[in-house]
Amino acid sequence: MENKITKNIYRAGLIITFIALNGLILFGISSVLAWLNTGADRTGMLHTEVLSKDVYLPKITWGDTVNPGRPMELQTLGEIQQDYLNAWYVKEVAYKTNNPYGIEDYYTDSSRVNLFETIAYNEENNIHFEATTLQHEPDLEFYSADGQLVVITDKNVIEYQEVYENNQKLFTHQDTANYKVMLLLEDGFWRIRHLQKELATPNQDSTISSKIASVKNGKIYIENKPFSIKGINYYPQHSAWDLFGDNFSEDTLRKDFKIIKDASLNSIRIFIQYEDFGKADVVPEKLQKLNTLLNVAEEEGLKVVVTLFDFYGNYSVLDWTLTFEHARQIVETFKNHPAIIAWDLKNEPDLDFDSRGEELVLEWLSHLTSEIRKTDPNHLLTIGWSTPDIAEKLQNKLDFVSFHFYKDLDKLEEDYSILQKKVNKPLVLQEFGMSSYHGLWNFFGDDEEDQANYHQKIQSFFKEKDLAFMSWTLYDFPKVPTDVVGIRPWRKSRQKHFGFIDLQGMPKPAFKYINHKNLTN
C-alpha cells in the first residue's frame, strides 16, 4: 500500500513538471513572437541610457526633406533627427568628462577613431571642453533605396565652446558652421559615418522694429506712444512666490489690478520660476494661467514685465538648450500679446557671479537674448540687475537697463548719475523698497512712518529725474518661503513687511507715496 502511494506521488510530480515545462516553453515562444511582431526595443542594444528630449534641445528646423528616389518616412525622419542630436550630445559629454562612454552608440567604427584620439589627448594633457549647439537647419540630400544610408547638410549650426586646462578656463569660442553628414543605419540606430565641417557666414542680428513696444530717442514707446513705466512688483498677498500655484484666482487678480490702476500706476512685474513652469517641458496649465493674468492686466489697463527666470542658478553649458527651450515656449506663446512691455531675462543674475562665474552667466544671458530676438520681434528685452554698480553689462544686447536699489537712499543720486553716464539706454529702477517691520526680531528697525518717509523721498527723486520705477511690493505677506530668505526669523519677518497694504488689507502710510502724484512742490 505504501509503495503504491509513493508511485502515485511520483507520477503526479512528473505530470506537474511536464505541464510546467510545457507552459514555460509556450510562454517563451509567445514572447518571442510578440517581440518579432512589435519590433525589438532599440534601446536594449545601447551602451548608454536612453537619451530623452529632456537632456538636449537645440532648435532644429528642417528645410528640404524631399528625396528624388525613395520617399522619406515621417517616423524615420524623427528617428534620424533624434539619433543625430544624441550623437552631438554624447560627444559633448565625452569631451567634458574625457570619457568615451556612449560614443559607440552613435558613431560608426571609422568615425570613432578621431573622437577617441581627441579624448585620449585631452585626458593626458588635463584639457576638457564644455560645449553645446544652439541651432541646426538640416536639409535631406540623399536617402538610399534600401533605407540604410542618409546624407544631410546641416546649415548654420551655432556652436558655443569653453576650453579648460587644469580646470582653468583658457578661452571661449563661438562660430556658425555647415556640416556635411552621412549616417548609416546599424542595429536599428542611425550612426554618424562622416561629419565634415565648413565655416558658414552667420546670420547677423537685425535691428528690431517692434510692433508693440519700442525705444526711440532714449524713450520707451508702446504702440508708438511714449510710455513711462510707473509700476510695482506683484504677488498676491496669500500666494507670495507662488503666483501660478493652486491658489491662482482670476478674481484676486482683478481686485489687485484695480487697486494698482486706481493708485495711478500703469504696470506690474511678475516672475516665472523655471522648475515651477516645468523647465524645458513647460506645463500647459501654467501657460493658461499666465494667459489669464495677461488678459486681465490688459482689460484693467496695465502693462506687464515678465521675468522669464527666477530661482534658477545652474548655467551649465550642457543645459543651455533646455533653458532656451523653456524661454522659447513661453515667448512663442505670448509674442503677440499686447499687455507685455518686455521680457526680463533673469532676476538678479549678478548674484550668481561668485558661485557660477561672471563670464559664464553673461554668456548665457547674451545667448538667451539672441534666442528670444529670433522668436519675438514685438517686445523689449531687459535684465533685472541687483545693483546699479554693474547694470551697464550687456546693455548693447538690451532695449532698456533695469537695476534694483536697496542701499541707503543717500547714495541713490550718486549711483544713478554714475550709471547714467555709462549707458545710452532708458533706465528703470525696477526694485526698491523699505520694510516696516519693527518688532521682536528687529526692535530698532524702521516702522511704518519711516517707510512712508522713504517712499516720499524716493518718489521726489523719480519726479525730479523723470526716472521710471517699479516698487517692491503691493502687499505685506503672512508667509515668506524659506527658499526666498532662508530660515532665519529676523530675515523672514523683515521680508514680510515691504508692502503698501498691511495684513488686514488696509493701506499703510506709505501708500500715499506709491507714486509721485501726491507730492507737494
mmCIF file of N, CA and C in Angstrom, residues 396-495:
data_model
loop_
_atom_site.group_PDB
_atom_site.id
_atom_site.type_symbol
_atom_site.label_atom_id
_atom_site.label_comp_id
_atom_site.label_asym_id
_atom_site.label_seq_id
_atom_site.Cartn_x
_atom_site.Cartn_y
_atom_site.Cartn_z
ATOM 1 N N ASN A 396 24.242 96.645 -24.741
ATOM 2 C CA ASN A 396 24.080 96.667 -26.199
ATOM 3 C C ASN A 396 23.183 95.546 -26.711
ATOM 4 N N LYS A 397 22.921 94.550 -25.849
ATOM 5 C CA LYS A 397 22.022 93.458 -26.204
ATOM 6 C C LYS A 397 20.574 93.748 -25.798
ATOM 7 N N LEU A 398 20.392 94.803 -24.997
ATOM 8 C CA LEU A 398 19.098 95.055 -24.374
ATOM 9 C C LEU A 398 18.459 96.324 -24.926
ATOM 10 N N ASP A 399 17.164 96.494 -24.616
ATOM 11 C CA ASP A 399 16.440 97.685 -25.048
ATOM 12 C C ASP A 399 16.391 98.751 -23.968
ATOM 13 N N PHE A 400 16.338 98.343 -22.722
ATOM 14 C CA PHE A 400 16.470 99.290 -21.621
ATOM 15 C C PHE A 400 17.161 98.599 -20.453
ATOM 16 N N VAL A 401 17.735 99.393 -19.565
ATOM 17 C CA VAL A 401 18.556 98.886 -18.467
ATOM 18 C C VAL A 401 17.766 98.976 -17.171
ATOM 19 N N SER A 402 17.644 97.839 -16.484
ATOM 20 C CA SER A 402 16.918 97.776 -15.215
ATOM 21 C C SER A 402 17.889 97.482 -14.082
ATOM 22 N N PHE A 403 17.662 98.124 -12.944
ATOM 23 C CA PHE A 403 18.510 97.856 -11.777
ATOM 24 C C PHE A 403 17.667 97.948 -10.514
ATOM 25 N N HIS A 404 18.150 97.312 -9.454
ATOM 26 C CA HIS A 404 17.482 97.310 -8.152
ATOM 27 C C HIS A 404 18.304 98.149 -7.182
ATOM 28 N N PHE A 405 17.633 98.683 -6.178
ATOM 29 C CA PHE A 405 18.336 99.560 -5.237
ATOM 30 C C PHE A 405 17.769 99.366 -3.840
ATOM 31 N N TYR A 406 18.598 98.763 -2.978
ATOM 32 C CA TYR A 406 18.219 98.589 -1.581
ATOM 33 C C TYR A 406 19.274 99.180 -0.645
ATOM 34 N N LYS A 407 20.105 100.063 -1.175
ATOM 35 C CA LYS A 407 21.093 100.758 -0.352
ATOM 36 C C LYS A 407 20.422 101.922 0.375
ATOM 37 N N ASP A 408 21.220 102.635 1.163
ATOM 38 C CA ASP A 408 20.768 103.866 1.787
ATOM 39 C C ASP A 408 20.397 104.867 0.695
ATOM 40 N N LEU A 409 19.268 105.540 0.866
ATOM 41 C CA LEU A 409 18.804 106.473 -0.153
ATOM 42 C C LEU A 409 19.790 107.610 -0.415
ATOM 43 N N ASP A 410 20.616 107.914 0.537
ATOM 44 C CA ASP A 410 21.589 108.993 0.345
ATOM 45 C C ASP A 410 22.576 108.681 -0.773
ATOM 46 N N LYS A 411 22.695 107.402 -1.128
ATOM 47 C CA LYS A 411 23.639 107.013 -2.178
ATOM 48 C C LYS A 411 22.998 106.931 -3.565
ATOM 49 N N LEU A 412 21.674 107.096 -3.626
ATOM 50 C CA LEU A 412 20.969 106.888 -4.888
ATOM 51 C C LEU A 412 21.381 107.888 -5.961
ATOM 52 N N GLU A 413 21.437 109.165 -5.622
ATOM 53 C CA GLU A 413 21.715 110.171 -6.645
ATOM 54 C C GLU A 413 23.090 109.970 -7.267
ATOM 55 N N GLU A 414 24.085 109.674 -6.445
ATOM 56 C CA GLU A 414 25.431 109.452 -6.981
ATOM 57 C C GLU A 414 25.480 108.194 -7.848
ATOM 58 N N ASP A 415 24.892 107.094 -7.359
ATOM 59 C CA ASP A 415 24.904 105.847 -8.130
ATOM 60 C C ASP A 415 24.150 106.006 -9.448
ATOM 61 N N TYR A 416 23.037 106.716 -9.406
ATOM 62 C CA TYR A 416 22.253 106.932 -10.620
ATOM 63 C C TYR A 416 23.040 107.774 -11.625
ATOM 64 N N SER A 417 23.711 108.790 -11.132
ATOM 65 C CA SER A 417 24.496 109.662 -12.009
ATOM 66 C C SER A 417 25.624 108.897 -12.685
ATOM 67 N N ILE A 418 26.290 108.025 -11.943
ATOM 68 C CA ILE A 418 27.386 107.220 -12.499
ATOM 69 C C ILE A 418 26.854 106.275 -13.573
ATOM 70 N N LEU A 419 25.740 105.603 -13.258
ATOM 71 C CA LEU A 419 25.162 104.656 -14.213
ATOM 72 C C LEU A 419 24.682 105.379 -15.470
ATOM 73 N N GLN A 420 24.084 106.523 -15.299
ATOM 74 C CA GLN A 420 23.559 107.276 -16.433
ATOM 75 C C GLN A 420 24.662 107.632 -17.433
ATOM 76 N N LYS A 421 25.853 107.860 -16.924
ATOM 77 C CA LYS A 421 26.984 108.187 -17.802
ATOM 78 C C LYS A 421 27.506 106.951 -18.541
ATOM 79 N N LYS A 422 27.241 105.760 -17.997
ATOM 80 C CA LYS A 422 27.761 104.523 -18.592
ATOM 81 C C LYS A 422 26.856 103.960 -19.679
ATOM 82 N N VAL A 423 25.571 104.311 -19.652
ATOM 83 C CA VAL A 423 24.624 103.667 -20.558
ATOM 84 C C VAL A 423 23.998 104.685 -21.501
ATOM 85 N N ASN A 424 23.538 104.180 -22.611
ATOM 86 C CA ASN A 424 22.844 105.023 -23.590
ATOM 87 C C ASN A 424 21.448 104.472 -23.883
ATOM 88 N N LYS A 425 20.876 103.836 -22.875
ATOM 89 C CA LYS A 425 19.540 103.244 -22.991
ATOM 90 C C LYS A 425 18.637 103.820 -21.894
ATOM 91 N N PRO A 426 17.319 103.722 -22.046
ATOM 92 C CA PRO A 426 16.426 104.126 -20.957
ATOM 93 C C PRO A 426 16.729 103.343 -19.681
ATOM 94 N N LEU A 427 16.550 103.983 -18.541
ATOM 95 C CA LEU A 427 16.805 103.364 -17.238
ATOM 96 C C LEU A 427 15.491 103.151 -16.492
ATOM 97 N N VAL A 428 15.400 102.013 -15.805
ATOM 98 C CA VAL A 428 14.245 101.713 -14.958
ATOM 99 C C VAL A 428 14.765 101.221 -13.616
ATOM 100 N N LEU A 429 14.379 101.911 -12.527
ATOM 101 C CA LEU A 429 14.682 101.395 -11.187
ATOM 102 C C LEU A 429 13.598 100.355 -10.898
ATOM 103 N N GLN A 430 13.969 99.091 -11.061
ATOM 104 C CA GLN A 430 13.000 98.010 -11.180
ATOM 105 C C GLN A 430 12.587 97.384 -9.850
ATOM 106 N N GLU A 431 13.393 97.575 -8.823
ATOM 107 C CA GLU A 431 13.038 97.113 -7.474
ATOM 108 C C GLU A 431 13.639 98.066 -6.460
ATOM 109 N N PHE A 432 12.828 98.438 -5.472
ATOM 110 C CA PHE A 432 13.292 99.239 -4.345
ATOM 111 C C PHE A 432 12.209 99.157 -3.279
ATOM 112 N N GLY A 433 12.556 99.480 -2.059
ATOM 113 C CA GLY A 433 11.558 99.476 -1.007
ATOM 114 C C GLY A 433 12.187 99.459 0.366
ATOM 115 N N MET A 434 11.329 99.578 1.375
ATOM 116 C CA MET A 434 11.768 99.543 2.775
ATOM 117 C C MET A 434 10.779 98.721 3.574
ATOM 118 N N SER A 435 11.291 97.842 4.411
ATOM 119 C CA SER A 435 10.436 97.063 5.298
ATOM 120 C C SER A 435 9.999 97.924 6.482
ATOM 121 N N SER A 436 8.746 97.737 6.873
ATOM 122 C CA SER A 436 8.239 98.465 8.041
ATOM 123 C C SER A 436 8.218 97.581 9.286
ATOM 124 N N TYR A 437 8.945 96.456 9.220
ATOM 125 C CA TYR A 437 8.946 95.555 10.380
ATOM 126 C C TYR A 437 9.702 96.187 11.539
ATOM 127 N N HIS A 438 9.030 96.241 12.679
ATOM 128 C CA HIS A 438 9.584 96.847 13.887
ATOM 129 C C HIS A 438 9.076 96.009 15.055
ATOM 130 N N GLY A 439 9.861 94.966 15.412
ATOM 131 C CA GLY A 439 9.356 94.060 16.421
ATOM 132 C C GLY A 439 10.451 93.245 17.069
ATOM 133 N N LEU A 440 10.084 92.068 17.553
ATOM 134 C CA LEU A 440 10.981 91.229 18.345
ATOM 135 C C LEU A 440 12.307 90.978 17.659
ATOM 136 N N TRP A 441 12.267 90.669 16.362
ATOM 137 C CA TRP A 441 13.490 90.303 15.653
ATOM 138 C C TRP A 441 14.220 91.513 15.073
ATOM 139 N N ASN A 442 13.638 92.695 15.210
ATOM 140 C CA ASN A 442 14.313 93.910 14.746
ATOM 141 C C ASN A 442 13.726 95.089 15.522
ATOM 142 N N PHE A 443 14.003 95.114 16.808
ATOM 143 C CA PHE A 443 13.361 96.059 17.705
ATOM 144 C C PHE A 443 13.673 97.509 17.333
ATOM 145 N N PHE A 444 14.877 97.744 16.798
ATOM 146 C CA PHE A 444 15.270 99.109 16.447
ATOM 147 C C PHE A 444 15.122 99.368 14.941
ATOM 148 N N GLY A 445 14.311 98.549 14.261
ATOM 149 C CA GLY A 445 14.133 98.705 12.819
ATOM 150 C C GLY A 445 13.199 99.844 12.466
ATOM 151 N N ASP A 446 12.986 100.025 11.197
ATOM 152 C CA ASP A 446 12.121 101.083 10.695
ATOM 153 C C ASP A 446 10.657 100.712 10.878
ATOM 154 N N ASP A 447 9.835 101.721 11.124
ATOM 155 C CA ASP A 447 8.411 101.476 11.284
ATOM 156 C C ASP A 447 7.657 102.011 10.066
ATOM 157 N N GLU A 448 6.331 102.045 10.151
ATOM 158 C CA GLU A 448 5.527 102.443 9.006
ATOM 159 C C GLU A 448 5.729 103.905 8.639
ATOM 160 N N GLU A 449 5.979 104.754 9.594
ATOM 161 C CA GLU A 449 6.244 106.158 9.284
ATOM 162 C C GLU A 449 7.582 106.306 8.560
ATOM 163 N N ASP A 450 8.574 105.554 9.006
ATOM 164 C CA ASP A 450 9.864 105.573 8.307
ATOM 165 C C ASP A 450 9.701 105.101 6.861
ATOM 166 N N GLN A 451 8.891 104.071 6.687
ATOM 167 C CA GLN A 451 8.647 103.565 5.342
ATOM 168 C C GLN A 451 7.983 104.632 4.473
ATOM 169 N N ALA A 452 7.022 105.353 5.027
ATOM 170 C CA ALA A 452 6.350 106.414 4.276
ATOM 171 C C ALA A 452 7.327 107.528 3.904
ATOM 172 N N ASN A 453 8.194 107.897 4.816
ATOM 173 C CA ASN A 453 9.181 108.939 4.532
ATOM 174 C C ASN A 453 10.141 108.491 3.428
ATOM 175 N N TYR A 454 10.509 107.217 3.463
ATOM 176 C CA TYR A 454 11.390 106.657 2.433
ATOM 177 C C TYR A 454 10.747 106.802 1.060
ATOM 178 N N HIS A 455 9.490 106.390 0.943
ATOM 179 C CA HIS A 455 8.829 106.425 -0.368
ATOM 180 C C HIS A 455 8.550 107.858 -0.820
ATOM 181 N N GLN A 456 8.272 108.749 0.119
ATOM 182 C CA GLN A 456 8.100 110.150 -0.251
ATOM 183 C C GLN A 456 9.389 110.709 -0.839
ATOM 184 N N LYS A 457 10.493 110.387 -0.213
ATOM 185 C CA LYS A 457 11.781 110.897 -0.679
ATOM 186 C C LYS A 457 12.173 110.317 -2.037
ATOM 187 N N ILE A 458 11.990 108.986 -2.208
ATOM 188 C CA ILE A 458 12.430 108.378 -3.457
ATOM 189 C C ILE A 458 11.497 108.774 -4.613
ATOM 190 N N GLN A 459 10.211 108.987 -4.331
ATOM 191 C CA GLN A 459 9.313 109.448 -5.382
ATOM 192 C C GLN A 459 9.645 110.882 -5.805
ATOM 193 N N SER A 460 10.123 111.679 -4.889
ATOM 194 C CA SER A 460 10.586 113.028 -5.252
ATOM 195 C C SER A 460 11.766 112.946 -6.204
ATOM 196 N N PHE A 461 12.627 111.980 -5.969
ATOM 197 C CA PHE A 461 13.776 111.773 -6.856
ATOM 198 C C PHE A 461 13.304 111.333 -8.244
ATOM 199 N N PHE A 462 12.362 110.395 -8.291
ATOM 200 C CA PHE A 462 11.840 109.937 -9.581
ATOM 201 C C PHE A 462 11.221 111.095 -10.374
ATOM 202 N N LYS A 463 10.476 111.928 -9.668
ATOM 203 C CA LYS A 463 9.824 113.050 -10.335
ATOM 204 C C LYS A 463 10.851 114.032 -10.872
ATOM 205 N N GLU A 464 11.870 114.314 -10.079
ATOM 206 C CA GLU A 464 12.908 115.254 -10.496
ATOM 207 C C GLU A 464 13.686 114.735 -11.698
ATOM 208 N N LYS A 465 14.007 113.441 -11.691
ATOM 209 C CA LYS A 465 14.852 112.868 -12.745
ATOM 210 C C LYS A 465 14.044 112.259 -13.884
ATOM 211 N N ASP A 466 12.728 112.255 -13.745
ATOM 212 C CA ASP A 466 11.862 111.604 -14.732
ATOM 213 C C ASP A 466 12.310 110.150 -14.931
ATOM 214 N N LEU A 467 12.501 109.445 -13.819
ATOM 215 C CA LEU A 467 13.015 108.079 -13.818
ATOM 216 C C LEU A 467 11.865 107.088 -13.676
ATOM 217 N N ALA A 468 11.832 106.092 -14.562
ATOM 218 C CA ALA A 468 10.834 105.035 -14.486
ATOM 219 C C ALA A 468 11.096 104.148 -13.270
ATOM 220 N N PHE A 469 10.026 103.577 -12.697
ATOM 221 C CA PHE A 469 10.209 102.811 -11.459
ATOM 222 C C PHE A 469 9.198 101.679 -11.357
ATOM 223 N N MET A 470 9.573 100.656 -10.555
ATOM 224 C CA MET A 470 8.682 99.556 -10.171
ATOM 225 C C MET A 470 9.032 99.190 -8.731
ATOM 226 N N SER A 471 8.138 99.493 -7.803
ATOM 227 C CA SER A 471 8.447 99.333 -6.380
ATOM 228 C C SER A 471 8.225 97.894 -5.923
ATOM 229 N N TRP A 472 8.774 97.575 -4.763
ATOM 230 C CA TRP A 472 8.562 96.282 -4.091
ATOM 231 C C TRP A 472 7.883 96.571 -2.759
ATOM 232 N N THR A 473 6.676 96.113 -2.498
ATOM 233 C CA THR A 473 5.718 95.400 -3.323
ATOM 234 C C THR A 473 4.345 95.820 -2.854
ATOM 235 N N LEU A 474 3.270 95.331 -3.438
ATOM 236 C CA LEU A 474 1.929 95.812 -3.095
ATOM 237 C C LEU A 474 1.527 95.441 -1.673
ATOM 238 N N TYR A 475 1.758 94.182 -1.278
ATOM 239 C CA TYR A 475 1.223 93.671 -0.015
ATOM 240 C C TYR A 475 2.314 93.298 0.982
ATOM 241 N N ASP A 476 1.968 93.425 2.268
ATOM 242 C CA ASP A 476 2.671 92.651 3.290
ATOM 243 C C ASP A 476 2.217 91.199 3.156
ATOM 244 N N PHE A 477 3.125 90.267 3.463
ATOM 245 C CA PHE A 477 2.819 88.849 3.270
ATOM 246 C C PHE A 477 2.735 88.119 4.605
ATOM 247 N N PRO A 478 1.721 87.254 4.801
ATOM 248 C CA PRO A 478 1.662 86.466 6.040
ATOM 249 C C PRO A 478 2.744 85.397 6.101
ATOM 250 N N LYS A 479 3.192 84.910 4.907
ATOM 251 C CA LYS A 479 4.214 83.869 4.851
ATOM 252 C C LYS A 479 5.235 84.218 3.769
ATOM 253 N N VAL A 480 6.482 83.864 4.051
ATOM 254 C CA VAL A 480 7.551 84.002 3.060
ATOM 255 C C VAL A 480 8.268 82.660 2.981
ATOM 256 N N PRO A 481 8.367 82.047 1.796
ATOM 257 C CA PRO A 481 9.007 80.735 1.683
ATOM 258 C C PRO A 481 10.459 80.765 2.132
ATOM 259 N N THR A 482 10.893 79.659 2.710
ATOM 260 C CA THR A 482 12.283 79.538 3.162
ATOM 261 C C THR A 482 13.254 79.691 2.000
ATOM 262 N N ASP A 483 12.849 79.241 0.796
ATOM 263 C CA ASP A 483 13.722 79.346 -0.370
ATOM 264 C C ASP A 483 14.082 80.785 -0.704
ATOM 265 N N VAL A 484 13.279 81.732 -0.249
ATOM 266 C CA VAL A 484 13.489 83.132 -0.610
ATOM 267 C C VAL A 484 14.549 83.781 0.271
ATOM 268 N N VAL A 485 14.419 83.609 1.595
ATOM 269 C CA VAL A 485 15.323 84.318 2.517
ATOM 270 C C VAL A 485 15.997 83.404 3.541
ATOM 271 N N GLY A 486 15.762 82.083 3.460
ATOM 272 C CA GLY A 486 16.359 81.186 4.448
ATOM 273 C C GLY A 486 15.460 81.022 5.657
ATOM 274 N N ILE A 487 16.016 80.395 6.696
ATOM 275 C CA ILE A 487 15.210 80.036 7.868
ATOM 276 C C ILE A 487 15.313 81.055 9.001
ATOM 277 N N ARG A 488 16.210 82.032 8.882
ATOM 278 C CA ARG A 488 16.401 82.974 9.988
ATOM 279 C C ARG A 488 15.169 83.845 10.168
ATOM 280 N N PRO A 489 14.572 83.837 11.364
ATOM 281 C CA PRO A 489 13.288 84.528 11.566
ATOM 282 C C PRO A 489 13.386 86.039 11.372
ATOM 283 N N TRP A 490 14.525 86.650 11.693
ATOM 284 C CA TRP A 490 14.632 88.099 11.519
ATOM 285 C C TRP A 490 14.628 88.495 10.041
ATOM 286 N N ARG A 491 15.136 87.613 9.178
ATOM 287 C CA ARG A 491 15.096 87.904 7.752
ATOM 288 C C ARG A 491 13.690 87.687 7.202
ATOM 289 N N LYS A 492 13.032 86.628 7.632
ATOM 290 C CA LYS A 492 11.661 86.381 7.187
ATOM 291 C C LYS A 492 10.732 87.504 7.634
ATOM 292 N N SER A 493 10.865 87.908 8.886
ATOM 293 C CA SER A 493 9.987 88.955 9.416
ATOM 294 C C SER A 493 10.174 90.257 8.643
ATOM 295 N N ARG A 494 11.399 90.578 8.318
ATOM 296 C CA ARG A 494 11.660 91.804 7.553
ATOM 297 C C ARG A 494 11.038 91.719 6.161
ATOM 298 N N GLN A 495 11.183 90.576 5.493
ATOM 299 C CA GLN A 495 10.692 90.434 4.130
ATOM 300 C C GLN A 495 9.167 90.487 4.061
#
